[in-house]
Amino acid sequence: MRVFILMIMVCYCEASVNVTSEKPLEVGNFVLERSENFEQFVHKVFEPTSTKSVKFLTTNRSTVNVKLSGNTYTEIYTVGNQVISNSFQLGIEFEEDTFFGPITTVAHKDYTPPFTEFTWSSKLPNNKRFTRKFYMLANGFTVVMTSPNINVTAILHYKRI
C-alpha cells in the first residue's frame, strides 16, 4: 500500500511539473497569414501618417515573437527589414512603438476557455482611441481591432511557426 501511495505521489508531482512548465499560449513565434479590413481601419484611425506604413505592412512578411520573463512581456515585430520591440507589464500603461508612430497602451489578460484573451486599449497622439482583442489558441491567434471613432473592424490572423 505504501508503494502504491508513493507511486501516486510521484505521478502527481510529475504531472504538476509538466503542466506548470508548459509555455503560455501567447509565447512563441507567429506569422501573419491574412487580414480583413486592415487597410481601411488603419487609414481611418492613423490618418494622415498611415499611407506609406500600410503599403509597407501589406506587401512584406509580418512576424511577431512573444517572450515572457517573470511578469514582463516582450513582443518583437518584424516586417520586411524593419523591427519594432515593445516590453510591458499587464495593467500598466506603456508607450508602444508601432509602424505608425508611438501610442499609449495598456494591456489586460483574461482566460475564457478555450481562449486566452488579451485586451489592449490604446490612445493615439491625435486623441483617437482603439482596442485590440487578442484571442490566443494553440495554433496561433486572432486580433480584432475596433475603434469608437470609426465603423470598420479589422481582423488579423496569425499562425504559430
Coordinates of N, CA and C in Angstrom, one line a residue, residues 41 44-46 120-124 127-132 144-154:
F41 N -9.2 50.2 -41.9 CA -9.1 50.5 -40.4 C -8.0 51.5 -40.1
K44 N -8.3 55.1 -41.4 CA -9.3 55.9 -40.6 C -8.8 56.2 -39.3
V45 N -8.0 55.3 -38.6 CA -7.6 55.6 -37.2 C -6.3 56.4 -37.2
F46 N -5.3 56.0 -38.1 CA -4.0 56.6 -38.0 C -3.8 57.7 -39.0
W120 N -6.0 45.1 -25.5 CA -5.1 46.3 -25.5 C -5.9 47.5 -25.8
S121 N -5.9 48.5 -24.9 CA -6.6 49.7 -25.1 C -5.6 50.8 -25.4
S122 N -5.7 51.5 -26.6 CA -4.7 52.4 -27.0 C -5.2 53.8 -27.3
K123 N -4.4 54.8 -27.1 CA -4.7 56.2 -27.4 C -3.6 56.8 -28.3
L124 N -4.0 57.4 -29.4 CA -3.0 58.0 -30.3 C -2.8 59.4 -30.0
N127 N -5.6 61.8 -30.3 CA -6.6 61.5 -29.3 C -7.6 60.5 -29.8
K128 N -7.4 59.9 -30.9 CA -8.3 58.7 -31.3 C -7.9 57.5 -30.4
R129 N -8.9 56.7 -30.2 CA -8.7 55.5 -29.4 C -9.1 54.3 -30.2
F130 N -8.4 53.2 -29.9 CA -8.8 51.9 -30.5 C -8.5 50.8 -29.5
T131 N -9.1 49.7 -29.8 CA -8.9 48.5 -28.9 C -8.6 47.3 -29.8
R132 N -7.6 46.5 -29.3 CA -7.2 45.2 -30.0 C -7.5 44.1 -29.0
V144 N -8.7 41.3 -33.2 CA -9.9 42.0 -33.6 C -9.7 43.5 -33.2
M145 N -9.6 44.4 -34.2 CA -9.4 45.8 -33.9 C -10.6 46.6 -34.1
T146 N -11.0 47.4 -33.1 CA -12.2 48.3 -33.2 C -11.8 49.7 -32.7
S147 N -12.6 50.6 -33.1 CA -12.5 52.0 -32.6 C -13.8 52.7 -32.5
P148 N -14.1 53.4 -31.4 CA -15.4 54.1 -31.3 C -15.5 55.3 -32.4
N149 N -14.3 55.6 -33.0 CA -14.3 56.7 -33.9 C -14.7 56.3 -35.3
I150 N -14.7 55.0 -35.6 CA -15.0 54.6 -37.0 C -15.9 53.4 -37.0
N151 N -16.4 53.1 -38.2 CA -17.4 51.9 -38.3 C -16.7 50.8 -39.0
V152 N -15.4 50.6 -38.9 CA -14.7 49.5 -39.6 C -14.0 48.6 -38.5
T153 N -14.2 47.3 -38.6 CA -13.5 46.4 -37.8 C -12.4 45.6 -38.6
A154 N -11.2 45.6 -38.1 CA -10.1 44.9 -38.8 C -9.9 43.6 -38.0

